[in-house]
Coordinates of C-alpha atoms and ligand atoms in Angstrom, one line a residue:
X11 CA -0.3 -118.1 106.0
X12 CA -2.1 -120.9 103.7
X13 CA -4.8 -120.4 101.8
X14 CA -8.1 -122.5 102.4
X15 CA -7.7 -123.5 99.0
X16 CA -3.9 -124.8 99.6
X17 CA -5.4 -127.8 102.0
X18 CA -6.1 -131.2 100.4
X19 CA -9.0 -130.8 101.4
X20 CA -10.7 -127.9 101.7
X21 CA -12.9 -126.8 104.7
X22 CA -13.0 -123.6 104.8
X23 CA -12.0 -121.6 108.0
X24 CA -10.5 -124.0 110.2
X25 CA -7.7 -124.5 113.1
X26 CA -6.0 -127.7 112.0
X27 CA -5.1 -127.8 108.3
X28 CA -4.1 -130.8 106.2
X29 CA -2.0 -129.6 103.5
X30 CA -2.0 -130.1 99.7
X31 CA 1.9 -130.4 99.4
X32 CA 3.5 -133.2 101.9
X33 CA 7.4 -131.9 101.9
X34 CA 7.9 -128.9 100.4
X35 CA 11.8 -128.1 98.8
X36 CA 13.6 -126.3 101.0
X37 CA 16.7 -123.8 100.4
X38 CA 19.3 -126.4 99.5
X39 CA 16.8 -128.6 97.3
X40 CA 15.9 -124.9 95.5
X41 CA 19.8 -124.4 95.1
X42 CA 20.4 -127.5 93.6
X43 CA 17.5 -126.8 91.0
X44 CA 18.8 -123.7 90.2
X45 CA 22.2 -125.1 89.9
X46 CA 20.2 -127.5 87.2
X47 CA 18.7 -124.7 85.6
X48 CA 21.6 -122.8 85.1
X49 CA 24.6 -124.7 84.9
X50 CA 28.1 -124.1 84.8
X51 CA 31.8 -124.5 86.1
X52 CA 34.7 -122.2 86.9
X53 CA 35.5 -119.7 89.0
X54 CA 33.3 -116.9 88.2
X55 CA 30.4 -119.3 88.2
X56 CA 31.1 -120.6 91.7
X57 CA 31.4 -117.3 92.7
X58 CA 27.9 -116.4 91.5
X59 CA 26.2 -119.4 92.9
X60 CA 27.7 -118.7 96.6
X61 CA 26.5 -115.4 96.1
X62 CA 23.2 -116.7 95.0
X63 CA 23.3 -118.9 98.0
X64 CA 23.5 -116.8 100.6
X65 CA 20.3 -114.5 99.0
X66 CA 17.9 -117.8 99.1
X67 CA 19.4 -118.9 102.3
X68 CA 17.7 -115.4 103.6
X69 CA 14.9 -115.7 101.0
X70 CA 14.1 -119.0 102.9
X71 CA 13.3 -117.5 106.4
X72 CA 10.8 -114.8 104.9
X73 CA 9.2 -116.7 102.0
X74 CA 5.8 -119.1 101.9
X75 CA 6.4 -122.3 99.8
X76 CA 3.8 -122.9 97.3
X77 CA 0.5 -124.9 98.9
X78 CA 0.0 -126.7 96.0
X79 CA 2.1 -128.6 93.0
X80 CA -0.3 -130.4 91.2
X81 CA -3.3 -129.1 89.1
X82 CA -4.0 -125.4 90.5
X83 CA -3.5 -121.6 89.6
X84 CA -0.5 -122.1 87.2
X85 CA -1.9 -124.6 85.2
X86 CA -4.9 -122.7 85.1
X87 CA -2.8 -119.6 84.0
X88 CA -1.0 -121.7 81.3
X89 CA -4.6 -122.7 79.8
X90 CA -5.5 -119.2 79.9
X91 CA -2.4 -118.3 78.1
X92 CA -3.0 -121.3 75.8
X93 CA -7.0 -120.1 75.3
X94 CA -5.9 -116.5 74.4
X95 CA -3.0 -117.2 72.5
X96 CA -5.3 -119.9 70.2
X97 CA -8.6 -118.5 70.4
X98 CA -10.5 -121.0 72.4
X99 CA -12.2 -121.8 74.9
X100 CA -11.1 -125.6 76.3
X101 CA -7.0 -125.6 76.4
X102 CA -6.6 -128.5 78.5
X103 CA -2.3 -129.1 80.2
X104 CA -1.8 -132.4 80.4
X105 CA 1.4 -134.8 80.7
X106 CA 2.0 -134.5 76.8
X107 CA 0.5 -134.8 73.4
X108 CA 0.0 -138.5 73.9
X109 CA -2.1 -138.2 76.3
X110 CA -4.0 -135.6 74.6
X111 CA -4.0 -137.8 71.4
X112 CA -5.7 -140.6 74.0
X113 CA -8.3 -138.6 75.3
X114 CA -9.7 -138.1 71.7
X115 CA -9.1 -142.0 70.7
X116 CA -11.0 -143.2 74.1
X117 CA -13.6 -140.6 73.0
X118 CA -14.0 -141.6 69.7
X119 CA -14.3 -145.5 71.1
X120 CA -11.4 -146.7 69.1
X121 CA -11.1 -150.2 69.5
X122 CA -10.3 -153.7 67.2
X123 CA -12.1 -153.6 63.8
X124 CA -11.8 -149.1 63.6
X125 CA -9.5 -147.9 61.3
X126 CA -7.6 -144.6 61.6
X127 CA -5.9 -142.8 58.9
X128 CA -2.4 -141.5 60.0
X129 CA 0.4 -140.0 57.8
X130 CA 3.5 -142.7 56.6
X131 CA 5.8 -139.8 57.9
X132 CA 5.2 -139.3 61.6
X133 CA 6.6 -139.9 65.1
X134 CA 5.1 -142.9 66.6
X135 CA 3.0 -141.3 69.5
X136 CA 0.3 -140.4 66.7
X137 CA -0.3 -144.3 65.9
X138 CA 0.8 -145.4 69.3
X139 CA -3.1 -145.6 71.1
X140 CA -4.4 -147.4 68.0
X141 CA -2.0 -150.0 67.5
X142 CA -2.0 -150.8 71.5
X143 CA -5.9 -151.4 70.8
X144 CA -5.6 -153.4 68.1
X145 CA -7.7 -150.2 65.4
X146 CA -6.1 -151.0 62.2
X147 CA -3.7 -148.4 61.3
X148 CA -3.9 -147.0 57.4
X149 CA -1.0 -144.7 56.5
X150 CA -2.1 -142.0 54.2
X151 CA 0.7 -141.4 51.8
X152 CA 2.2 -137.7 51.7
X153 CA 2.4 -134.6 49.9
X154 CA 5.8 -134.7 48.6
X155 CA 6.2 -130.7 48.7
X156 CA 5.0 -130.7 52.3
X157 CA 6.1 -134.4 53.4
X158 CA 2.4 -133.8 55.4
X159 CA -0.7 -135.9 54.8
X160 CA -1.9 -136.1 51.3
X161 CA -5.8 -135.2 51.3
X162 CA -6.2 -137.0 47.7
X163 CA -4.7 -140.6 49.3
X164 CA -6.6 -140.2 52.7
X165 CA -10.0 -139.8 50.3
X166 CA -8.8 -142.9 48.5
X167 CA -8.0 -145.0 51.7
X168 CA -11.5 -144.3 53.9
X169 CA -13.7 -147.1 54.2
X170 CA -16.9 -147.9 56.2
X171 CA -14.9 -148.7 58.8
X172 CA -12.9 -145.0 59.4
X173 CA -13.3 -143.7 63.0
X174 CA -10.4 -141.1 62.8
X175 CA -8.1 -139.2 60.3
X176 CA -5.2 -137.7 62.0
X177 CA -3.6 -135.1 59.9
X178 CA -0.2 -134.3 61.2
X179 CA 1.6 -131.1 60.9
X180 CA 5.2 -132.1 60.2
X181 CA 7.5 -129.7 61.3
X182 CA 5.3 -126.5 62.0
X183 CA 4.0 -126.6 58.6
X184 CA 0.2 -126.6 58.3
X185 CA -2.0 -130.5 56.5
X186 CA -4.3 -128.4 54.0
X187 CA -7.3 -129.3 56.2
X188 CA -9.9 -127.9 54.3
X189 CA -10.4 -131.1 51.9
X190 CA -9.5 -133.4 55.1
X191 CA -12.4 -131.3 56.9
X192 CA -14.9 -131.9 54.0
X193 CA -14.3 -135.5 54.0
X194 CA -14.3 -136.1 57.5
X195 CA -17.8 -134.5 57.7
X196 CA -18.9 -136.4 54.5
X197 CA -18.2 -139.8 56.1
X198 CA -19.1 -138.5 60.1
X199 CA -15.4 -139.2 60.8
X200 CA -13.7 -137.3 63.9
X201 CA -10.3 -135.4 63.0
X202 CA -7.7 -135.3 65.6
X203 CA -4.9 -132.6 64.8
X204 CA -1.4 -133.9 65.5
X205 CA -0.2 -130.4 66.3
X206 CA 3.1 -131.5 68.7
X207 CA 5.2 -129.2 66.2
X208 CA 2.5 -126.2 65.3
X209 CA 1.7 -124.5 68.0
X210 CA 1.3 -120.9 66.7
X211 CA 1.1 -122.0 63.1
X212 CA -2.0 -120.4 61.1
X213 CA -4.2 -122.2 58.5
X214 CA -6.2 -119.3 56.5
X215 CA -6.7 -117.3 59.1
X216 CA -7.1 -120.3 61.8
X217 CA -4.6 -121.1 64.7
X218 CA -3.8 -125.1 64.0
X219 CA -5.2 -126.7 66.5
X220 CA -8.3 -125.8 66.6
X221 CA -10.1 -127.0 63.1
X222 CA -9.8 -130.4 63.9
X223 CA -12.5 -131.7 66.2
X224 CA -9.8 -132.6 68.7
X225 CA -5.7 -131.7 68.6
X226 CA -2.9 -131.9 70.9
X227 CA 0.5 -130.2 70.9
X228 CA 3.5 -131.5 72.2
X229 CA 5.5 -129.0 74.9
X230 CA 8.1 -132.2 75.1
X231 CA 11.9 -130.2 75.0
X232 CA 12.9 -130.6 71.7
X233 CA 9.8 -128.5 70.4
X234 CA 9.7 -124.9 70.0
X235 CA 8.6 -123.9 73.5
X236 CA 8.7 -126.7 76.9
X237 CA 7.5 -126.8 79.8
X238 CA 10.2 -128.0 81.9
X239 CA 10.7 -130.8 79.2
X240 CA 7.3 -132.5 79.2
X241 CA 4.0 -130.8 78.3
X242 CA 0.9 -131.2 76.1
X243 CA -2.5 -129.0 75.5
X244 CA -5.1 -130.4 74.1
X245 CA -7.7 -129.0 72.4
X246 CA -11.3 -129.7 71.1
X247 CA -14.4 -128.7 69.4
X248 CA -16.7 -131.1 70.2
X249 CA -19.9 -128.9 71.8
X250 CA -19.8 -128.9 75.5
X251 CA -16.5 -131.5 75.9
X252 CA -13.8 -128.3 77.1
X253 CA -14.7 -129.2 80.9
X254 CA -15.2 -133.0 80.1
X255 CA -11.6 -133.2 79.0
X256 CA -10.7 -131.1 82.0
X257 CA -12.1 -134.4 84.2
X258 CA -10.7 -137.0 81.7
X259 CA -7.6 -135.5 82.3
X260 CA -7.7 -136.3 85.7
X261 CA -9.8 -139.7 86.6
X262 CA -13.2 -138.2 86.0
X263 CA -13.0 -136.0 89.3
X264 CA -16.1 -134.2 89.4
X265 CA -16.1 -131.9 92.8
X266 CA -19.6 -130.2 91.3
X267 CA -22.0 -132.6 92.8
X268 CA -20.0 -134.6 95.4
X269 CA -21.8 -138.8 96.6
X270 CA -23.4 -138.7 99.8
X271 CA -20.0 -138.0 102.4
X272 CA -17.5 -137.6 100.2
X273 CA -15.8 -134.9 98.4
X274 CA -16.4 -135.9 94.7
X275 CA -17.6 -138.0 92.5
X276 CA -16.3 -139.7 89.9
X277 CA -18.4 -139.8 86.4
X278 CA -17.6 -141.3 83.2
X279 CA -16.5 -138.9 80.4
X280 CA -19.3 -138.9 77.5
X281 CA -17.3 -140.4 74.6
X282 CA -19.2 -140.2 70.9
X283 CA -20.2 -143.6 71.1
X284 CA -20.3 -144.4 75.0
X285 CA -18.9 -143.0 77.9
X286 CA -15.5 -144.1 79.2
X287 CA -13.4 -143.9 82.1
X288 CA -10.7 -141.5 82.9
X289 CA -6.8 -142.0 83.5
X290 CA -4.3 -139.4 85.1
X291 CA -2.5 -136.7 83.0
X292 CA -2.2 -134.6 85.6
X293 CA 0.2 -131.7 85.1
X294 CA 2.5 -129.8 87.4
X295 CA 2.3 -126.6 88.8
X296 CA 6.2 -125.6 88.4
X297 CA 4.8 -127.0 84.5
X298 CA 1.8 -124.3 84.7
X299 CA 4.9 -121.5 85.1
X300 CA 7.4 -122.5 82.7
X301 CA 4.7 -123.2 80.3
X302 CA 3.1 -119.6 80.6
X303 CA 6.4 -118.0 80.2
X304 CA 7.6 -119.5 77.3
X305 CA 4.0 -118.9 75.6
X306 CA 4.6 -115.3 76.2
X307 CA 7.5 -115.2 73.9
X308 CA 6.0 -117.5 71.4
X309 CA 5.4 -115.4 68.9
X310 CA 9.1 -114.3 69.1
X311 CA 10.6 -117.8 68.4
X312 CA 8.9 -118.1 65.5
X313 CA 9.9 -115.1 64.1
X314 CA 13.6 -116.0 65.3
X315 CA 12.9 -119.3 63.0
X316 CA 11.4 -117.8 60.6
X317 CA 14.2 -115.8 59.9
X318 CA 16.8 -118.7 59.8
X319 CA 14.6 -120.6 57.7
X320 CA 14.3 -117.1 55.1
X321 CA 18.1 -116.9 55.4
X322 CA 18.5 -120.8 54.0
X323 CA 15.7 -120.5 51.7
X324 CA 17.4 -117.6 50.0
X325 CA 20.7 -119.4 50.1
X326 CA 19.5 -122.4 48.3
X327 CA 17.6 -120.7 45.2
X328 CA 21.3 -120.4 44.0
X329 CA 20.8 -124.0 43.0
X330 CA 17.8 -125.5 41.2
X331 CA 18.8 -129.2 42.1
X332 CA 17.3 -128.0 45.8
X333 CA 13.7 -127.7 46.8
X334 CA 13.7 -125.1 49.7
X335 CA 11.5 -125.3 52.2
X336 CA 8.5 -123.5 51.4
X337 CA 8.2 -120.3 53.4
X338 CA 4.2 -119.7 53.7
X339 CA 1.6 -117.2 52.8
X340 CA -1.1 -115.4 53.9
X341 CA -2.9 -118.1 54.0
X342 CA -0.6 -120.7 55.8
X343 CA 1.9 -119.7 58.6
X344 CA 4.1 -122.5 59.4
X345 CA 5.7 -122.4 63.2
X346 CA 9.5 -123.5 61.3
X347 CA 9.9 -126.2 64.0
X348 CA 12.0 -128.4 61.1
X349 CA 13.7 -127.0 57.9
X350 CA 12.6 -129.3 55.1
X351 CA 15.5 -130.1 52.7
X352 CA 14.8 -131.5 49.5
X353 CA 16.9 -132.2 46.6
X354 CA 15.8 -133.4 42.9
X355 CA 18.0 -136.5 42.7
X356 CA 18.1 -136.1 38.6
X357 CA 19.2 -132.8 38.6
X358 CA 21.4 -133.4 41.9
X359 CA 23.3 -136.0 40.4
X360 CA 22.7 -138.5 43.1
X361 CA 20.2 -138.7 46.1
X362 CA 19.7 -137.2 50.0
X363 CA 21.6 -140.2 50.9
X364 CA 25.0 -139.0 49.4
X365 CA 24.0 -135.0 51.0
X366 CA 23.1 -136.7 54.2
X367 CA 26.3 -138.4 54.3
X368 CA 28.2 -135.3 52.6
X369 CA 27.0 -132.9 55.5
X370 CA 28.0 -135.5 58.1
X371 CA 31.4 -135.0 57.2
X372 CA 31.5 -131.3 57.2
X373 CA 29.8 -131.2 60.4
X374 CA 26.5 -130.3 60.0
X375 CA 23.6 -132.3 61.9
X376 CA 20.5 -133.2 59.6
X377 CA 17.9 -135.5 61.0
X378 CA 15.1 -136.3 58.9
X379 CA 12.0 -136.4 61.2
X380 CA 10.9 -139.0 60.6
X381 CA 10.9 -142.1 58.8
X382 CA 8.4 -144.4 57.8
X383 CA 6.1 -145.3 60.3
X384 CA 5.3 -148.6 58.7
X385 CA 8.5 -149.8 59.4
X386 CA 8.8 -150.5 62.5
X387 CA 9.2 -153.4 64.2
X388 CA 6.0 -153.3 66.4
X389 CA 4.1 -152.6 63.0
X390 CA 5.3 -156.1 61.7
X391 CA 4.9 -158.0 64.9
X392 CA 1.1 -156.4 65.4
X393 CA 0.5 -158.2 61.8
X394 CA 0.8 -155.9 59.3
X395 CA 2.2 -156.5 55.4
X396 CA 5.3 -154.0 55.6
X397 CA 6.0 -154.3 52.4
X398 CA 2.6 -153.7 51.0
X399 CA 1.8 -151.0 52.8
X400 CA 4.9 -149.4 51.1
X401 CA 3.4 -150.2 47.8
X402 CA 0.4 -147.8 49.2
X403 CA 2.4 -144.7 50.1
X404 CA 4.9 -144.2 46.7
X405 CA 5.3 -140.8 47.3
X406 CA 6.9 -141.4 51.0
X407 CA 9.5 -144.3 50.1
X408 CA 10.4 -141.6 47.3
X409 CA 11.1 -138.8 49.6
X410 CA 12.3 -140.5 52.5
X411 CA 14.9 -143.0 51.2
X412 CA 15.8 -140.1 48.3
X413 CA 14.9 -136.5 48.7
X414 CA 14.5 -134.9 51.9
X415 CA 16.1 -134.5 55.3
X416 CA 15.8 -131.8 58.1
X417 CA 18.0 -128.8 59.3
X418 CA 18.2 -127.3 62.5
X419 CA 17.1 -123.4 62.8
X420 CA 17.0 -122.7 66.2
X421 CA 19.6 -120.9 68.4
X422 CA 22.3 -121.0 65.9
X423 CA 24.3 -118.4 65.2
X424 CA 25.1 -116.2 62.0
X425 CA 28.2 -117.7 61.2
X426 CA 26.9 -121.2 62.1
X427 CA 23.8 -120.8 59.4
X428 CA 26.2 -119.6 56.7
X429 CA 28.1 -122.6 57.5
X430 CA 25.2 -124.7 56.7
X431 CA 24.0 -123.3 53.9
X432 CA 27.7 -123.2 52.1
X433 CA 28.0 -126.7 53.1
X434 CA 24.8 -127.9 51.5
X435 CA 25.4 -125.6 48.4
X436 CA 29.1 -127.1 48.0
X437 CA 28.1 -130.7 48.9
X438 CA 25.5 -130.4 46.1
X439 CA 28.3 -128.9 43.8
X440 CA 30.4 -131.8 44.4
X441 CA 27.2 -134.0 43.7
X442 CA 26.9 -132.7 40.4
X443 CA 30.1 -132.6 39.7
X444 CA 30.4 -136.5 39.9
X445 CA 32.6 -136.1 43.3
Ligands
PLP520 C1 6.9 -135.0 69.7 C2 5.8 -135.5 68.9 C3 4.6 -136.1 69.4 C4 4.5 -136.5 70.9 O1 4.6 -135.5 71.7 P1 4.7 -135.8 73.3 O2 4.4 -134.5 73.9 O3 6.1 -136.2 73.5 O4 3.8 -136.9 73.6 C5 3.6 -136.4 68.6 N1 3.7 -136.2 67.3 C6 4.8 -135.7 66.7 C7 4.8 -135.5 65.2 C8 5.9 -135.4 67.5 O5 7.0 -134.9 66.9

C-alpha cells in the first residue's frame, strides 16, 4: 500500500492517488543493476546470478517499490548520518561539492569586481563559480610541508575587495584554519571550506567542515566514501541558514506557507548581501542509501588509510632525501585521502620529475593532485597574467614542478604497498647514485 506521503502530491486519505515515482524498475531492470553492482564473468558467476534471478523474480511479486526517488527519507537519513557523524545541525545532500561550493558563492553575492582567495594547488571546482562570474580569482601560495593554503600569503594577498577565502584541504589533510579564521573575521570576509577530501578529518578537536562559515565535501567516486559515484554535503554556520540551504538546494520550494491555491511557494534564499534565487541540486534517494552506508564505515577507512599511509611513512625515514607525509597529532587528524610524497631535490640528486618517471617504469601509479590552477587555459583566456601570477605563489611552482607527487593508499594489498615503498626507496637510490 502507498503512503500518503509517497503521492506527488499529497492529500491525505484519498481514493485516487497520483504517484511520486512515474515507472518504477521492475525485476529485470533491478537485475541488470545488480549485475552493475557486482560484476563478473565465468561460470560460477553465471551461476550465481541465475540463482540470484530466480530469488528477485519471486521477490518481485511480494515486494512494494519505493514511492519516491528524489529528495525523501533516505536523503534525510544520510543528513542525519552526516549531522551526527560531524556534529551539526544543517548537513545539506546535494548533487556534489560544486554545488555546495555555489550555494555559499550566490550567498556571499559573488559577482565581477569580488575577489576570492583560493589555493594555487586545487581541483578546478573550487575556482570554477568565480571565474564563470567574472570575481577575480587570487591564488594563495601554499605551505610547502602541507601543499595546503599558506595563512601568511592569504594575509598578504586580501584587499578591500575580498568576499571569500577558500581554504582547501588537499588530500584529507587539515588548512591550519585558526589564522585563516582570525583574518577572515578581521576583514568581515566569509570562509568556505573546500572539504571534497576531509570528510572525517579533525582540526583541534573540530570535524573539518564545520569552522568555516560554509563547506562542502565531495562524495564524487574517487573520494574516500561515494554515493553511487556523485554526492556532496554541505555545510554552514551562518545563524539560521541550515533550512535556507535545504530550499536553495532545491529552487527555493517552501511548502510551509503555500500562495493562495497552490502547494508552495517559492521564496528567495537570504544571501549576506541580498537574497537570490535558487537552482536544483536535488539528490537521489538510492544516493540517500549508499551514502548512509558508507558513512557508517567511515571511520574504518580511515583507519584502513591511515595504516597504509603509517606503513610508507615508516618505510621512507630510511632515507632523508624523502619528506614523508606527515602523519598528524592530536591536534590535526587528516582523513589520508592522498599520500603526499616529497623529495629534497639537493639531497635527492635530481627532482620528482626523474621519481615520477622512475616509478612509471616500475609500475607504480603516482598522480600529483593537482597542478597549478593558474595554468589553465580558461585562466588565460578569462584575462589573467599566467605568468605573474606564478611569480606570486614561489613556493607552489617549487613543489609542484620539483618535489611532490601523490600515492595511492587505498585497497592495496600488503605485498602491493611493500612494492611501492621498495620502489620509491630504490628509485631514490639510483637518483643518488647518478643512475
Ligand atoms: C573532487 C573535488 C572537488 C569537487 O567535488 P565534486 O563533488 O566532484 O563537485 C572539489 N575540490 C577538490 C579539491 C576536489 O578534489
Amino acid at each position: 500500500m502507498k503512503k500518503t506521503t509517497d503521492f506527488r502530491y499529497n492529500t491525505g486519505a484519498t481514493k485516487v492517488p497520483w504517484a511520486a515515482v512515474g515507472e518504477n524498475y521492475n525485476a529485470a531492470d533491478l537485475m541488470e543493476i545488480i549485475r552493475f553492482l557486482m560484476q563478473g564473468s565465468g561460470e560460477a558467476y553465471d551461476n550465481a546470478i541465475a540463482a540470484v534471478w530466480e530469488q528477485v523474480k519471486k521477490l518481485s511479486d511480494i515486494s512494494t517499490p519505493p514511492g519516491k526517488l528524489s529528495l525523501a527519507s533516505k536523503v534525510e537519513e544520510a543528513e542525519t548520518a552526516c549531522n551526527e557523524y560531524l556534529g551539526t545541525t544543517t548537513s545539506t545532500f546535494v548533487t556534489n561539492a560544486t554545488s555546495g561550493f555555489e550555494i555559499a558563492y550566490k550567498y556571499a553575492n559573488l559577482k565581477e569586481g569580488d575577489e576570492v582567495i583560493v589555493p594555487a594547488i586545487t581541483f578546478v571546482a573550487t575556482m570554477a563559480y568565480p571565474l564563470s562570474v567574472g570575481a577575480k580569482l587570487v591564488f594563495a601560495d601554499v605551505d610547502p610541508k602541507t601543499i595546503n593554503m599558506d595563512p601568511a600569503d592569504v594575509a598578504k594577498k586580501i584587499t578591500p575587495k575580498t568576499k571569500m577565502i577558500v581554504p582547501v584541504h588537499i588530500g584529507g589533510y587539515p588548512v591550519d584554519l585558526d589564522p585563516i579564521m582570525e583574518l577572515a573575521k578581521k576583514h568581515d570576509i566569509l570562509v568556505l571550506e573546500d572539504a571534497a577530501h576531509a570528510f572525517g578529518a579533525m582540526y583541534k578537536g573540530k570535524k573539518i567542515g564545520t569552522i568555516g562559515d560554509f563547506a562542502a565535501f565531495s562524495m564524487h567516486e574517487v573520494k574516500n566514501i561515494t554515493s553511487f559515484g556523485e554526492g556532496g554535503i554541505a555545510t554552514t554556520n551562518i545563524p539560521g541558514f541550515g533550512d535556507h540551504m535545504k530550499r536553495a538546494r532545491f529552487l527555493g520550494m517552501d511548502f510551509s506557507a503555500p500562495i493562495k491555491d497552490w502547494l508552495y511557494n517559492i521564496t528567495p534564499i537570504p544571501g549576506k548581501e541580498k537574497p537570490f534565487v535558487a537552482l536544483n541540486y536535488s539528490t537521489t534517494e538510492i544516493q540517500g542509501l549508499g551514502l548512509t552506508l558508507q558513512i557508517a564505515r567511515n571511520e574504518e577507512i580511515i583507519a584502513e588509510r591511515r595504516r597504509a599511509a603509517e606503513y610508507l611513512t615508516n618505510r621512507f625515514k630510511a632515507n632523508d632525501a624523502i619528506i614523508p607525509q606527515d602523519l598528524g597529532n592530536d591536534e590535526i587528524k587528516p582523513t589520508f585521502h592522498l599520500y603526499l610524497l616529497q623529495i629534497d631535490p639537493a639531497k635527492a640528486g635530481g627532482d620528482i620529475q626523474v621519481l615520477k618517471k622512475k616509478l612509471e617504469e616500475k609500475g607504480v601509479t603516482q598522480i600529483a593532485h593537482f597542478g597549478p590552477l593558474y595554468r589553465f587555459q580558461v585562466v588565460a583566456d578569462m584575462g589573467y597574467d599566467q605568468d605573474a601570477i606564478a611569480k606570486t605563489c614561489p613556493v607552489c611552482e617549487e613543489v609542484f614542478y620539483k618535489r611532490f607527487t601523490h600515492l595511492p593508499l587505498y585497497g592495496l594489498s600488503d605485498e602491493q604497498l611493500q612494492y611501492m615503498a621498495d620502489a620509491v626507496l630504490e628509485s631514490v637510490a639510483e637518483m643518488q647514485a647518478g643512475k
